[in-house]
mmCIF file of C-alpha atoms in Angstrom:
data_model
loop_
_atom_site.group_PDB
_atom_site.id
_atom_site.type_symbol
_atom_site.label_atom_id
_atom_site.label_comp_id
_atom_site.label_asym_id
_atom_site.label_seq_id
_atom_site.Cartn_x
_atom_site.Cartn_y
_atom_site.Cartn_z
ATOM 1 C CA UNK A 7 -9.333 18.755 -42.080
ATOM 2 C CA UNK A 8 -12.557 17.602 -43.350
ATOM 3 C CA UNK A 9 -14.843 18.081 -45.787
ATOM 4 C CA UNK A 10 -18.304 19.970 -46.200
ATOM 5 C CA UNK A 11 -20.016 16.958 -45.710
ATOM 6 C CA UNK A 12 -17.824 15.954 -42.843
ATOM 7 C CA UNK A 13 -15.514 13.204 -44.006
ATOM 8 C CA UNK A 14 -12.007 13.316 -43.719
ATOM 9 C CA UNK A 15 -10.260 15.122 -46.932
ATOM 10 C CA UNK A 16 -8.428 12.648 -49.141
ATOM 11 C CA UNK A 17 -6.438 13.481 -51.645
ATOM 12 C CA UNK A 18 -5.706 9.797 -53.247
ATOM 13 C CA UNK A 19 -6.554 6.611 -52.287
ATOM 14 C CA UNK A 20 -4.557 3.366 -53.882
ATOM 15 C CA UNK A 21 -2.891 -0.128 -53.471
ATOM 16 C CA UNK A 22 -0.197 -0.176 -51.155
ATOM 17 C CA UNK A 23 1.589 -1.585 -47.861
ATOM 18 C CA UNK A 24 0.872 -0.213 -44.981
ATOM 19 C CA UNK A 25 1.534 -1.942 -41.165
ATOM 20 C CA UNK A 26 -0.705 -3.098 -38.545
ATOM 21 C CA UNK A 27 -0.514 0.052 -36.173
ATOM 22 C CA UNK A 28 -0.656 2.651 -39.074
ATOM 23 C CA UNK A 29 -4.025 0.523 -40.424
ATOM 24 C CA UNK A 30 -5.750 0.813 -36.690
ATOM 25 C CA UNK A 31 -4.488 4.490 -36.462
ATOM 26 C CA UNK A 32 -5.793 5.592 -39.801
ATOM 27 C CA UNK A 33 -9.504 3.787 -39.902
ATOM 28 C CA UNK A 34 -9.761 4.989 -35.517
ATOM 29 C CA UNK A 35 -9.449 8.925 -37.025
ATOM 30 C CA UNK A 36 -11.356 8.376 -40.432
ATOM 31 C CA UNK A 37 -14.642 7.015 -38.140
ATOM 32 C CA UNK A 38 -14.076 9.280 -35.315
ATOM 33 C CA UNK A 39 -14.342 12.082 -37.456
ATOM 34 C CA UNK A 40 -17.474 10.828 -40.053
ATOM 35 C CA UNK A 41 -19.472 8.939 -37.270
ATOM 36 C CA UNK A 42 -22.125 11.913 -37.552
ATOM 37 C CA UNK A 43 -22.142 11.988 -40.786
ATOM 38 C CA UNK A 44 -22.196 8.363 -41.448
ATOM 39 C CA UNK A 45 -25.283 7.571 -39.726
ATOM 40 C CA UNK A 46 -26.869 11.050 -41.061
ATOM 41 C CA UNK A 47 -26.223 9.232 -44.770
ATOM 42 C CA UNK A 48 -27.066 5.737 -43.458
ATOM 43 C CA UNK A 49 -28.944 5.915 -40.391
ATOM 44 C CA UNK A 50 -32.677 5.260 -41.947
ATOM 45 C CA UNK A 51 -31.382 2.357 -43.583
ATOM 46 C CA UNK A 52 -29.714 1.009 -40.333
ATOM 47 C CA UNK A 53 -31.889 2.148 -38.102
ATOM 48 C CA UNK A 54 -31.820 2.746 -34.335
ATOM 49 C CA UNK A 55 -32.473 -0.533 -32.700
ATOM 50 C CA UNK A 56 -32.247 -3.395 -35.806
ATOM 51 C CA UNK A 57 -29.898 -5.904 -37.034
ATOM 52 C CA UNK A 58 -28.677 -5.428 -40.673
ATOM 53 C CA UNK A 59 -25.909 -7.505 -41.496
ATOM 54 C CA UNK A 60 -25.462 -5.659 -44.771
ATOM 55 C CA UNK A 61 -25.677 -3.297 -47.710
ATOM 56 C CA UNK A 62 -28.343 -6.117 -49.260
ATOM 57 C CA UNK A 63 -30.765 -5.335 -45.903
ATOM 58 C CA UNK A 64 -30.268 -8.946 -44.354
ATOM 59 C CA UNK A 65 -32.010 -8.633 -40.773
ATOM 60 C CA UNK A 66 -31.190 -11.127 -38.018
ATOM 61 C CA UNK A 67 -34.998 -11.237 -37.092
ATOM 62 C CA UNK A 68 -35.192 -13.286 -40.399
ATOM 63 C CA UNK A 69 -32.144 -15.052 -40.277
ATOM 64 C CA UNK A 70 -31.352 -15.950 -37.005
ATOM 65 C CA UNK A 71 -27.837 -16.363 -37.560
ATOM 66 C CA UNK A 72 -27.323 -15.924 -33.591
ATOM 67 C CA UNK A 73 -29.489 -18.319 -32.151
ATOM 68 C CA UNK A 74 -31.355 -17.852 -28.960
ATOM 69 C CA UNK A 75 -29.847 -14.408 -27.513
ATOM 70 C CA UNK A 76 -32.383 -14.497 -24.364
ATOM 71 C CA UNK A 77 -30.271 -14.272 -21.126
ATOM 72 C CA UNK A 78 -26.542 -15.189 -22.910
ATOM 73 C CA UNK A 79 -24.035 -12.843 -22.633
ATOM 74 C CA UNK A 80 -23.459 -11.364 -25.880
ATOM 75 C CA UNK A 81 -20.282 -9.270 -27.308
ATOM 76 C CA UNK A 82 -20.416 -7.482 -30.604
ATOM 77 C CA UNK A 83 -17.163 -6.651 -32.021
ATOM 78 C CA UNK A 84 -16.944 -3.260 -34.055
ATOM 79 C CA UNK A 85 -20.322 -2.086 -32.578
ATOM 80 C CA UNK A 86 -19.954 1.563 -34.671
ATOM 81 C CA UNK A 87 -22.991 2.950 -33.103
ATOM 82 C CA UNK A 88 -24.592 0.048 -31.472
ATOM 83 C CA UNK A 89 -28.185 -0.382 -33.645
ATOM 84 C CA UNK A 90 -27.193 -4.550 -33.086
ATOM 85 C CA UNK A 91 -26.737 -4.364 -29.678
ATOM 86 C CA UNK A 92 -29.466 -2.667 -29.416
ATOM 87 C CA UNK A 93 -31.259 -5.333 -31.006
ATOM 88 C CA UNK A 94 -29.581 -7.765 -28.881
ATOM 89 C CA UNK A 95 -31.022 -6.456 -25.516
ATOM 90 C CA UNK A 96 -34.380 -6.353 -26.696
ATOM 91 C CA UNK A 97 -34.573 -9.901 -27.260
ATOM 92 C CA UNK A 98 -33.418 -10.137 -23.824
ATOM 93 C CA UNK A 99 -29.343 -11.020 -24.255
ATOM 94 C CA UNK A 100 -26.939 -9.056 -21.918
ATOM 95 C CA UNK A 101 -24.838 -7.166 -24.501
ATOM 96 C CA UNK A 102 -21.341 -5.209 -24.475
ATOM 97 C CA UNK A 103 -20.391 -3.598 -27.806
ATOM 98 C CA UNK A 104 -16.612 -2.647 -28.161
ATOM 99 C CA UNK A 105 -14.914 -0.077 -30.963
ATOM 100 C CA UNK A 106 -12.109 1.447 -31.153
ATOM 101 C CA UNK A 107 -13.479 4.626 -32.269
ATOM 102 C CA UNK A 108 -14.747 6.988 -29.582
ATOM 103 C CA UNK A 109 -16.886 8.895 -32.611
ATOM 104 C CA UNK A 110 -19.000 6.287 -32.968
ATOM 105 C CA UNK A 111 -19.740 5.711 -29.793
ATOM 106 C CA UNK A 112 -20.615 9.341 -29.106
ATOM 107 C CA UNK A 113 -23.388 8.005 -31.745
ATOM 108 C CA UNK A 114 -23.774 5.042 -29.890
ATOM 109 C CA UNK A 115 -24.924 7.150 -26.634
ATOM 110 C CA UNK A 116 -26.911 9.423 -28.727
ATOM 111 C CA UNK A 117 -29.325 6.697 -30.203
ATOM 112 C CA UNK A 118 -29.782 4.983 -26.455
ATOM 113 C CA UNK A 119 -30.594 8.188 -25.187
ATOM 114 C CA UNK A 120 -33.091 8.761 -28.180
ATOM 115 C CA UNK A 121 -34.442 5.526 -28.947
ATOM 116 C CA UNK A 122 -35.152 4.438 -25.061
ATOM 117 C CA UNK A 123 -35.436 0.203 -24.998
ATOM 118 C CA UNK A 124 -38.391 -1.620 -23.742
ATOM 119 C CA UNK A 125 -38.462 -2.066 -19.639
ATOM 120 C CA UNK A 126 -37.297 -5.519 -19.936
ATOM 121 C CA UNK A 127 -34.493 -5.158 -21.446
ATOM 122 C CA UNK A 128 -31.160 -4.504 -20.409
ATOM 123 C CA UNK A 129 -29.496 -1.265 -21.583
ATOM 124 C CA UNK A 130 -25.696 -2.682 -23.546
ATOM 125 C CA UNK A 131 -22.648 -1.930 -22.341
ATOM 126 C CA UNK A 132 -20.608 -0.007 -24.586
ATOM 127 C CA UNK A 133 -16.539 0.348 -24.470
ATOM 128 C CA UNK A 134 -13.735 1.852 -26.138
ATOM 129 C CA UNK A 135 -11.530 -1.196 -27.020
ATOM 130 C CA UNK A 136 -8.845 -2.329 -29.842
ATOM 131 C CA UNK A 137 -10.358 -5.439 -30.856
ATOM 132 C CA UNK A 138 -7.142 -7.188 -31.078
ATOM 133 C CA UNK A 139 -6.971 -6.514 -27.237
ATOM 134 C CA UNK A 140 -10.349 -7.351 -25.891
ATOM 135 C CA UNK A 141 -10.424 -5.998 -22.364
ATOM 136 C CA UNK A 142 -11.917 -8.705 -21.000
ATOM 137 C CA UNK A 143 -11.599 -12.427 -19.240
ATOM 138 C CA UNK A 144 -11.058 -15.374 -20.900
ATOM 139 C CA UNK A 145 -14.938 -17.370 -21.310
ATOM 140 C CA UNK A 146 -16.503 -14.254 -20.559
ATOM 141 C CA UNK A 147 -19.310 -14.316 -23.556
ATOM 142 C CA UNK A 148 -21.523 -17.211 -24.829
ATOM 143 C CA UNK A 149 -22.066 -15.369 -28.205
ATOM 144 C CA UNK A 150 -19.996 -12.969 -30.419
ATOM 145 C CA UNK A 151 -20.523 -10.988 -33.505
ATOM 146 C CA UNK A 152 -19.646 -8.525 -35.752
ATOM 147 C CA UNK A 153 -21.280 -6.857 -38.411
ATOM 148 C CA UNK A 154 -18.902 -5.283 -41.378
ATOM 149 C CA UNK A 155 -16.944 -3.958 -37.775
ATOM 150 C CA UNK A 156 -13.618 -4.487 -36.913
ATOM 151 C CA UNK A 157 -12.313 -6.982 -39.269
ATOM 152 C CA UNK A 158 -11.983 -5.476 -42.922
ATOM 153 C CA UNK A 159 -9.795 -2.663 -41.082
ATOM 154 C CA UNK A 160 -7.042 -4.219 -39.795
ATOM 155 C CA UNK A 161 -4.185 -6.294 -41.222
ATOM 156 C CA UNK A 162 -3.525 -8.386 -38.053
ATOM 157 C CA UNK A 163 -7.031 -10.301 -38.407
ATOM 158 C CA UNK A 164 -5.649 -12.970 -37.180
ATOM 159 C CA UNK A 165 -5.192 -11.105 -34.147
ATOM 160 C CA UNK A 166 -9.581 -10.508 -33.798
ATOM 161 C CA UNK A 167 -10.064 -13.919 -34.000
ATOM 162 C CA UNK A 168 -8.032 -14.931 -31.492
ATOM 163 C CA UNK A 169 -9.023 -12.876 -28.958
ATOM 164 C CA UNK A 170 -12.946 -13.299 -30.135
ATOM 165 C CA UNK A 171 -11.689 -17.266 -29.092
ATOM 166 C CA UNK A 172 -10.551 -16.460 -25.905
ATOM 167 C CA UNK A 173 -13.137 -14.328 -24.760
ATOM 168 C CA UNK A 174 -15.878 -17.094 -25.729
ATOM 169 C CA UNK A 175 -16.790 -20.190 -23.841
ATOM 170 C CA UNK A 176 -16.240 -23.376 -25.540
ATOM 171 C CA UNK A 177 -19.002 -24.258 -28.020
ATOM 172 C CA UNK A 178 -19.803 -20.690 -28.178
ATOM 173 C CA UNK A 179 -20.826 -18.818 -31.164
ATOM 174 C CA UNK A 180 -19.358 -16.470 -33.539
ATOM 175 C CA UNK A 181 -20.626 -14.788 -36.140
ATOM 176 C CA UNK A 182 -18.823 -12.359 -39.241
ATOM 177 C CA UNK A 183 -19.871 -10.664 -42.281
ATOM 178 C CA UNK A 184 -17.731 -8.933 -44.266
ATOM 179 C CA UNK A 185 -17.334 -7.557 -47.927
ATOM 180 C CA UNK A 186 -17.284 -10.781 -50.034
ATOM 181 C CA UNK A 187 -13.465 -11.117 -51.548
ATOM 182 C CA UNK A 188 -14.981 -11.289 -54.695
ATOM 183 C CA UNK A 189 -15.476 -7.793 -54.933
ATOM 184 C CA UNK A 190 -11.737 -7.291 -54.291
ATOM 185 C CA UNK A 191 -11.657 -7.692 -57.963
ATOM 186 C CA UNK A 192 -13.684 -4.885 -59.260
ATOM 187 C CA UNK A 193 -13.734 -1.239 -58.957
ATOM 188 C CA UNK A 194 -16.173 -0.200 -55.833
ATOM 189 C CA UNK A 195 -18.948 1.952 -57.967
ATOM 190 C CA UNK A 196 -22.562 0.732 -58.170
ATOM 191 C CA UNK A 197 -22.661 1.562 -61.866
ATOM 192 C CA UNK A 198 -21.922 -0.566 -64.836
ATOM 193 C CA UNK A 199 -18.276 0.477 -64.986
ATOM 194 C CA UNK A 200 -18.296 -1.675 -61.422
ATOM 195 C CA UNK A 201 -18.896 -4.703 -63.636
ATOM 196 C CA UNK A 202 -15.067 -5.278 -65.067
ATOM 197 C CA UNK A 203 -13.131 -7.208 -63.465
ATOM 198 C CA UNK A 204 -9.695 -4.601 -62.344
ATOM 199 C CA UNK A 205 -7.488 -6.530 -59.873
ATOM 200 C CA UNK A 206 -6.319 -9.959 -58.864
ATOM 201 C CA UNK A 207 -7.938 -11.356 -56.741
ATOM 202 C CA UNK A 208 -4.869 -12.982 -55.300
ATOM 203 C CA UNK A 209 -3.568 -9.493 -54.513
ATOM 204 C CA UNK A 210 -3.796 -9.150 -51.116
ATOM 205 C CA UNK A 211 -2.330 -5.438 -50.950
ATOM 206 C CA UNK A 212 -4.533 -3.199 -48.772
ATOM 207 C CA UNK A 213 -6.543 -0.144 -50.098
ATOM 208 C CA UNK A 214 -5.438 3.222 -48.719
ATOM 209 C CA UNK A 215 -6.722 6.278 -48.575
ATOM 210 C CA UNK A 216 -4.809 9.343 -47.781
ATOM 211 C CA UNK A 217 -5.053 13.149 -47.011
ATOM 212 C CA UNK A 218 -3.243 16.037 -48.198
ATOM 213 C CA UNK A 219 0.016 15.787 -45.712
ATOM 214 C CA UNK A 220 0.551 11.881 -47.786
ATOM 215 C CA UNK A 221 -1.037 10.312 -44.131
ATOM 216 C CA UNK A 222 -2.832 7.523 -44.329
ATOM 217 C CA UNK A 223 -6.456 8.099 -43.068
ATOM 218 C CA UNK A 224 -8.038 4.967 -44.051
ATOM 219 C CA UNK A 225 -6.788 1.250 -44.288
ATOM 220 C CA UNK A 226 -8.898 -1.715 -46.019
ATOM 221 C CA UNK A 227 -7.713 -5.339 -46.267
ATOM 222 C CA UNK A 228 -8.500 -8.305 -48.594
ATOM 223 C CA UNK A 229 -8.744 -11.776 -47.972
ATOM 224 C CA UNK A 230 -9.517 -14.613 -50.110
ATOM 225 C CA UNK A 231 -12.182 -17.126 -48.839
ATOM 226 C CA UNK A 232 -9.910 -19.496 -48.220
ATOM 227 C CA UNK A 233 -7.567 -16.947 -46.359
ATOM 228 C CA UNK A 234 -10.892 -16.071 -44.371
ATOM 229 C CA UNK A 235 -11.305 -20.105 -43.537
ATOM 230 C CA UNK A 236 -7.769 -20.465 -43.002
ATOM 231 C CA UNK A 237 -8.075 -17.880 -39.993
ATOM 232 C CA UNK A 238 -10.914 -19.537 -38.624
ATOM 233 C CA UNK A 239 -9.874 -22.637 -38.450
ATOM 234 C CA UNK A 240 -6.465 -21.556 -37.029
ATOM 235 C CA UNK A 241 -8.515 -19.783 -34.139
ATOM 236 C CA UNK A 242 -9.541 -23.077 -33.208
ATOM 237 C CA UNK A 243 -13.556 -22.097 -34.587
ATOM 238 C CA UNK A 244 -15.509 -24.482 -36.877
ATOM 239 C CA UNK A 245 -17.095 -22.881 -39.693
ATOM 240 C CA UNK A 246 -20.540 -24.266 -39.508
ATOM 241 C CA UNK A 247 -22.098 -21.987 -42.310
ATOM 242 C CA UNK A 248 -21.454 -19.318 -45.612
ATOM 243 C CA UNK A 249 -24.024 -16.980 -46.151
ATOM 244 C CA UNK A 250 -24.180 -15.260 -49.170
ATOM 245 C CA UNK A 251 -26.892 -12.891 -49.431
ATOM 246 C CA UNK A 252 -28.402 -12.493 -52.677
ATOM 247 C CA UNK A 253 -29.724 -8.541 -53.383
ATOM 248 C CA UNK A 254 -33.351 -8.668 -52.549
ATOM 249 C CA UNK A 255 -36.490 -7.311 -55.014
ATOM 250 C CA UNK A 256 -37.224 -4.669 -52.576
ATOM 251 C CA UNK A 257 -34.071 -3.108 -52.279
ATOM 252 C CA UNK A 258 -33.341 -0.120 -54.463
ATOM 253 C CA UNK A 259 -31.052 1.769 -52.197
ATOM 254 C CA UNK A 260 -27.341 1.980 -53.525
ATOM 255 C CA UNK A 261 -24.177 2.304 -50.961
ATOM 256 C CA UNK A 262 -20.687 2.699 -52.435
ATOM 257 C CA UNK A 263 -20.431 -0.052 -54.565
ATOM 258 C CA UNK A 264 -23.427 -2.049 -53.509
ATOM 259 C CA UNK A 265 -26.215 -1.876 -55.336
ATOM 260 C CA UNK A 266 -29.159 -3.637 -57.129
ATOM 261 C CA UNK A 267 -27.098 -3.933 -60.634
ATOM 262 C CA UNK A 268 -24.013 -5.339 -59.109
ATOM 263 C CA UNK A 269 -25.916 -7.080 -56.396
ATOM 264 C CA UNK A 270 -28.337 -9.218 -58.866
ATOM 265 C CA UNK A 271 -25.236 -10.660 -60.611
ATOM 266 C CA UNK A 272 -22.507 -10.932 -57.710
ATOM 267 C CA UNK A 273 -22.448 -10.943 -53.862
ATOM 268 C CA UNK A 274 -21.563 -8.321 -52.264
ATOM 269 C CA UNK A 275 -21.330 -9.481 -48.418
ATOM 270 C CA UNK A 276 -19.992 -12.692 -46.602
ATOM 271 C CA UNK A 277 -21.326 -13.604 -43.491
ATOM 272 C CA UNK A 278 -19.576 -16.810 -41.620
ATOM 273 C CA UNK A 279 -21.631 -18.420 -39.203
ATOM 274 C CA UNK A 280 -19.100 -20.699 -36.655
ATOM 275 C CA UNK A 281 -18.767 -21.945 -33.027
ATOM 276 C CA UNK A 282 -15.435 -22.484 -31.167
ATOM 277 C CA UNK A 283 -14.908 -26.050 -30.844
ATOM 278 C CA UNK A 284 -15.477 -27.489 -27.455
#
């Protein structure tokens, strides 16, 4: 059951256990059945063939977190509906984007068929895939990255960047962002009452959402920055760079709990910039 606006119905959402497979199973129906409506809401912000990072509007054209794409083989981890990739191919990298829901890549399809790339450039590959079981060979990719996909949802992070590892080529790139754990601490509203601190930041109990029948139908998980290094280094990655995007001046859109009041005085979004050691 959703609602009018097409999200799933839920009836409460607090902080609580919940495993690995439940997590997956939860967030794979809450974006299969909001993928429309998601990029209805967000789509003009994200756009059709661009690289946002984030809620603050970081683009990659200005960045260059990535590097050089131009003829590398390039994986993007939680590609929702694929505006990155997207992005990717037209600066000439050979792209596969990977998500495990099969909602957003419906969307995915849509947008290639409606926002046709330039001749040179290689149309991505797109896949239905767990990304704690990439479905593909080891030193396959010279580049990886995901942007706010994948990793927030599941418990067994650990799990991501391991595989991301093994699916890279030594020396090869790999590159995160993710709600910054400091905003673990406060509630998510874009309003003042956002600006009191309301949990530990040491509590690393998940967020879950659930409908009307007490199942869970979406799963979010904290990490400390130093859990978030820990897992990096432990994947056998060298964190090379912490962005932390400060909200810019032109700016005034509000999503969820980002917006220009919260995101002049904290950040909102972590983006970690490594390379698997050779």
């Amino acid at each position: 059951m959703s609602t009018s606006d097409g999200y799933p119905s839920i009836i409460s959402g607090g902080y609580f256990p919940i495993d690995e497979e439940a997590s997956v199973r939860a967030n794979r129906t809450y974006w299969d059945n909001s993928a429309e409506d998601y990029l209805a809401e967000h789509g003009s912000f994200l756009g059709a063939k661009e690289f946002i990072w984030c809620p603050e509007g970081v683009n990659e054209d200005d960045v260059n977190l990535l590097g050089d794409v131009a003829r590398r083989q390039v994986l993007e981890i939680g590609c929702g509906a694929g505006q990155c990739s997207r992005w990717v191919a037209e600066q000439g990298g050979i792209v596969t984007g990977c998500d495990v829901s099969s909602g957003m890549l419906e969307q995915a399809a849509r947008l290639s068929r409606e926002n046709p790339l330039s001749e040179s450039a290689t149309p991505p590959t797109f896949l239905l895939a767990d990304a704690r079981q990439l479905p593909f060979p080891s030193g396959s990719f010279d580049i990886a990255f995901s942007s706010y996909g994948a990793l927030p949802f599941v418990k067994d992070a650990e799990k991501v960047l391991a595989e991301t590892a093994r699916v890279l080529r030594p020396g090869g790139r790999w590159v995160f962002s993710v709600t910054h754990p400091l905003r673990w601490i406060f509630p998510d509203v874009p309003g003042e009452d956002g600006l009191c601190v309301e949990y530990s930041y040491f509590d690393r109990t998940p967020y879950v959402e659930l409908d009307e029948q007490g199942n869970p139908v979406y799963a979010e998980h904290h990490r400390t920055l130093g859990d978030w290094i820990s897992l990096i280094h432990g994947a056998g990655f060298v964190l090379e760079k912490l962005t932390e995007p400060e909200w810019p001046e032109d700016n005034d859109t509000s999503w969820g709990g980002w917006s220009p009041l919260r995101g002049k005085l904290m950040p909102g979004t972590a983006i970690f910039s490594t390379r698997l050691a050779d």
